[in-house]
Short mmCIF file of C-alpha atoms in Angstrom, two decimals:
data_model
loop_
_atom_site.label_atom_id
_atom_site.label_comp_id
_atom_site.label_asym_id
_atom_site.label_seq_id
_atom_site.Cartn_x
_atom_site.Cartn_y
_atom_site.Cartn_z
CA GLY Q 1 74.89 91.23 94.22
CA GLN Q 2 78.19 90.20 92.73
CA ASN Q 3 78.18 87.64 89.98
CA ILE Q 4 80.67 86.07 87.58
CA ASP Q 5 79.58 84.02 84.59
CA GLN Q 6 81.90 81.87 82.48
CA PRO Q 7 81.32 78.62 80.58
CA THR Q 8 81.77 75.47 82.63
CA GLU Q 9 83.71 73.53 80.02
CA MET Q 10 85.17 74.00 76.55
CA THR Q 11 86.94 71.66 74.16
CA ALA Q 12 89.49 72.67 71.53
CA THR Q 13 92.05 71.05 69.26
CA GLU Q 14 95.81 71.21 69.63
CA GLY Q 15 97.22 74.04 67.53
CA ALA Q 16 93.90 75.90 67.33
CA ILE Q 17 92.66 79.11 68.98
CA VAL Q 18 90.10 79.31 71.77
CA GLN Q 19 88.33 82.24 73.43
CA ILE Q 20 87.03 81.95 76.98
CA ASN Q 21 84.42 84.56 77.86
CA CYS Q 22 83.62 86.05 81.23
CA THR Q 23 80.84 88.45 82.18
CA TYR Q 24 80.75 90.05 85.58
CA GLN Q 25 78.76 92.26 87.93
CA THR Q 26 80.63 93.66 90.91
CA SER Q 27 80.29 96.41 93.48
CA GLY Q 28 82.84 98.76 92.00
CA PHE Q 29 85.70 97.66 89.80
CA ASN Q 30 89.47 97.74 90.16
CA GLY Q 31 90.58 95.54 87.32
CA LEU Q 32 90.16 91.92 86.29
CA PHE Q 33 92.52 88.97 86.64
CA TRP Q 34 92.78 85.68 84.80
CA TYR Q 35 94.39 82.71 86.52
CA GLN Q 36 95.22 79.22 85.27
CA GLN Q 37 94.69 76.20 87.47
CA HIS Q 38 95.85 72.72 86.50
CA ALA Q 39 93.93 69.86 88.13
CA GLY Q 40 95.03 69.36 91.71
CA GLU Q 41 97.31 72.40 91.67
CA ALA Q 42 97.29 76.02 92.79
CA PRO Q 43 95.97 78.87 90.65
CA THR Q 44 98.73 80.82 88.88
CA PHE Q 45 98.51 84.36 87.50
CA LEU Q 46 98.04 84.84 83.76
CA SER Q 47 96.93 88.42 83.13
CA TYR Q 48 95.50 91.64 84.54
CA ASN Q 49 93.37 94.26 82.75
CA VAL Q 50 92.26 97.54 84.27
CA LEU Q 51 91.64 99.61 81.14
CA ASP Q 52 89.53 98.70 78.11
CA GLY Q 53 91.32 96.89 75.35
CA LEU Q 54 93.56 93.97 74.60
CA GLU Q 55 96.64 92.94 76.55
CA GLU Q 56 98.90 90.49 74.73
CA LYS Q 57 101.39 88.22 76.43
CA GLY Q 58 102.88 85.59 74.16
CA ARG Q 59 100.27 82.99 73.17
CA PHE Q 60 97.79 84.43 75.67
CA SER Q 61 95.80 87.66 75.31
CA SER Q 62 93.12 89.17 77.53
CA PHE Q 63 90.47 91.70 76.61
CA LEU Q 64 88.35 93.96 78.78
CA SER Q 65 85.24 96.07 78.19
CA ARG Q 66 84.29 97.83 81.43
CA SER Q 67 81.06 99.29 80.04
CA LYS Q 68 79.82 95.82 79.07
CA GLY Q 69 81.15 94.02 82.14
CA TYR Q 70 82.91 91.63 79.80
CA SER Q 71 86.32 90.06 79.41
CA TYR Q 72 87.79 87.24 77.40
CA LEU Q 73 90.97 85.21 77.44
CA LEU Q 74 92.33 84.21 74.05
CA LEU Q 75 94.70 81.27 73.79
CA LYS Q 76 96.54 80.74 70.50
CA GLU Q 77 98.53 77.77 69.16
CA LEU Q 78 97.02 75.53 71.78
CA GLN Q 79 99.25 72.94 73.39
CA MET Q 80 98.28 69.87 75.40
CA LYS Q 81 99.72 71.53 78.51
CA ASP Q 82 97.05 74.26 78.19
CA SER Q 83 94.47 71.74 79.43
CA ALA Q 84 93.45 73.38 82.71
CA SER Q 85 90.77 75.48 84.32
CA TYR Q 86 90.81 79.21 83.65
CA LEU Q 87 89.51 81.44 86.42
CA CYS Q 88 88.10 84.92 85.83
CA ALA Q 89 88.35 87.22 88.85
CA PRO Q 90 87.32 90.89 88.86
CA MET Q 91 88.41 93.04 91.80
CA ASP Q 92 85.65 94.96 93.56
CA SER Q 93 85.69 98.38 95.22
CA ASN Q 94 87.22 96.86 98.40
CA TYR Q 95 90.05 95.34 96.36
CA GLN Q 96 88.67 91.86 96.98
CA LEU Q 97 88.85 89.33 94.15
CA ILE Q 98 85.48 87.85 93.19
CA TRP Q 99 86.18 84.47 91.64
CA GLY Q 100 84.26 82.71 88.90
CA ALA Q 101 83.81 78.94 89.08
CA GLY Q 102 86.26 78.56 86.22
CA THR Q 103 86.19 77.18 82.68
CA LYS Q 104 87.65 73.71 82.25
CA LEU Q 105 89.50 73.65 78.92
CA ILE Q 106 90.07 70.25 77.33
CA ILE Q 107 92.62 70.08 74.52
CA LYS Q 108 92.34 67.18 72.08
CA PRO Q 109 95.16 66.06 69.76
CA ASN L 1 112.73 80.68 96.96
CA ALA L 2 109.80 78.53 98.12
CA GLY L 3 107.02 81.14 97.69
CA VAL L 4 103.91 80.08 99.61
CA THR L 5 104.03 76.80 101.52
CA GLN L 6 101.02 75.08 103.08
CA THR L 7 101.02 72.24 105.58
CA PRO L 8 99.61 69.66 105.71
CA LYS L 9 98.77 68.70 102.12
CA PHE L 10 96.07 66.22 103.10
CA ARG L 11 94.06 65.61 106.26
CA VAL L 12 91.07 63.55 107.30
CA LEU L 13 89.14 64.63 110.39
CA LYS L 14 86.17 63.30 112.28
CA THR L 15 83.26 65.63 112.99
CA GLY L 16 84.02 67.72 116.06
CA GLN L 17 87.80 67.44 115.86
CA SER L 18 89.97 70.52 115.63
CA MET L 19 93.00 71.30 113.50
CA THR L 20 95.25 74.12 112.33
CA LEU L 21 96.42 74.71 108.79
CA LEU L 22 99.73 76.53 108.44
CA CYS L 23 100.68 78.91 105.66
CA ALA L 24 104.17 80.36 105.33
CA GLN L 25 105.47 82.82 102.73
CA ASP L 26 109.04 83.93 102.13
CA MET L 27 108.32 86.91 99.84
CA ASN L 28 107.93 89.47 102.65
CA HIS L 29 104.34 90.11 101.56
CA GLU L 30 102.07 92.22 103.76
CA TYR L 31 98.79 90.62 102.72
CA MET L 32 97.76 87.02 103.21
CA TYR L 33 94.51 85.21 102.48
CA TRP L 34 92.73 81.95 103.16
CA TYR L 35 90.31 80.61 100.54
CA ARG L 36 88.28 77.49 100.16
CA GLN L 37 87.51 75.90 96.80
CA ASP L 38 84.52 73.62 96.29
CA PRO L 39 83.40 71.84 93.10
CA GLY L 40 81.39 74.07 90.79
CA MET L 41 82.11 77.19 92.81
CA GLY L 42 84.66 79.94 92.67
CA LEU L 43 87.28 80.45 95.35
CA ARG L 44 85.66 81.95 98.44
CA LEU L 45 87.57 84.15 100.85
CA ILE L 46 87.47 82.94 104.45
CA HIS L 47 89.72 85.43 106.25
CA TYR L 48 92.55 87.71 105.29
CA SER L 49 95.27 89.77 106.92
CA VAL L 50 96.65 93.16 105.95
CA GLY L 51 99.75 92.84 108.10
CA GLU L 52 101.32 91.22 111.14
CA GLY L 53 98.92 91.13 114.07
CA THR L 54 95.82 91.92 111.96
CA THR L 55 93.00 89.74 110.64
CA ALA L 56 89.68 90.43 108.93
CA LYS L 57 86.65 88.40 107.90
CA GLY L 58 86.02 87.45 104.32
CA GLU L 59 82.94 86.07 102.62
CA VAL L 60 82.62 82.78 104.57
CA PRO L 61 84.31 83.17 108.00
CA ASP L 62 81.93 81.12 110.18
CA GLY L 63 83.52 78.08 111.79
CA TYR L 64 87.08 79.31 111.19
CA ASN L 65 89.58 81.40 113.13
CA VAL L 66 92.90 82.84 112.03
CA SER L 67 96.03 84.33 113.50
CA ARG L 68 98.96 86.30 112.07
CA LEU L 69 101.50 86.48 114.87
CA LYS L 70 104.44 86.69 112.47
CA LYS L 71 104.49 88.44 109.11
CA GLN L 72 105.46 85.31 107.24
CA ASN L 73 102.86 82.98 108.79
CA PHE L 74 99.07 82.86 108.58
CA LEU L 75 97.25 80.11 110.49
CA LEU L 76 93.73 78.86 109.84
CA GLY L 77 91.98 77.01 112.65
CA LEU L 78 88.91 74.81 112.67
CA GLU L 79 87.68 74.54 116.25
CA SER L 80 85.01 71.87 115.69
CA ALA L 81 85.12 70.44 112.19
CA ALA L 82 81.88 69.78 110.30
CA PRO L 83 81.32 67.78 107.08
CA SER L 84 80.43 71.08 105.35
CA GLN L 85 84.06 72.10 105.83
CA THR L 86 85.26 69.33 103.53
CA SER L 87 87.05 71.33 100.86
CA VAL L 88 90.37 72.30 99.35
CA TYR L 89 91.93 75.20 101.24
CA PHE L 90 94.32 77.60 99.56
CA CYS L 91 96.50 80.21 101.14
CA ALA L 92 97.70 83.18 99.11
CA SER L 93 99.84 86.25 99.65
CA SER L 94 100.30 89.57 97.90
CA GLU L 95 102.54 92.59 98.22
CA THR L 96 99.67 95.07 98.50
CA LEU L 97 95.88 95.02 98.34
CA GLU L 98 95.43 97.41 95.45
CA GLY L 99 94.59 96.74 91.84
CA GLY L 100 97.13 94.99 89.69
CA ASN L 101 98.55 93.23 92.69
CA ILE L 102 99.13 89.52 92.01
CA GLN L 103 98.15 86.92 94.56
CA TYR L 104 100.52 83.95 94.85
CA PHE L 105 99.01 80.69 95.98
CA GLY L 106 100.19 77.70 97.97
CA ALA L 107 99.64 74.16 96.70
CA GLY L 108 96.52 73.65 98.83
CA THR L 109 95.34 71.46 101.68
CA ARG L 110 92.77 68.80 100.90
CA LEU L 111 90.58 68.32 103.97
CA SER L 112 87.90 65.69 104.44
CA VAL L 113 85.60 65.78 107.47
CA LEU L 114 83.77 62.53 108.09
#
């Protein structure tokens, strides 16, 4: 079956760095997305990885290892506005996104 | 540029009632999707459409119907609402289906079925 595993909740301090891990098992693989979702709002796109390695985009970076079925999202210089849920979503062989339940990130001053 | 717009934003139904959720996108996207989001679970695909006049079943299609009569609109219908359909419903659209293609989401419809 298809399965996504990411921590339910994480807490970090303003200005610090946090890494949110995601492991996945899918039927085929066509890349992996990370989305951000603030409470009560719609998910918004953060990053996409299809090849192994690190993709950097400002304060956010995303890493992929296809052989390990593993990805992480790295957030640097944390700000209070980064308090949100972060959704890991690999794309299977039918180009359907398989969504994790999300990691709720709490930022403390 | 509004993006993806969902109506209504909130709705309360009694068991057995019917309703239609409307999704409209102004990005000329071919693909549109309906998801539901429940606490502690990932987004689950209900139905999707690969173009005007087409629809296909997703992971959890039972109890829902959809129509895509116009490219910009994707309607989700509940014929006889059940408490298990209490959820937050999100519509999304994308330019293509292939990898790397970003899905853009509407603000959601919060539905309670009593």
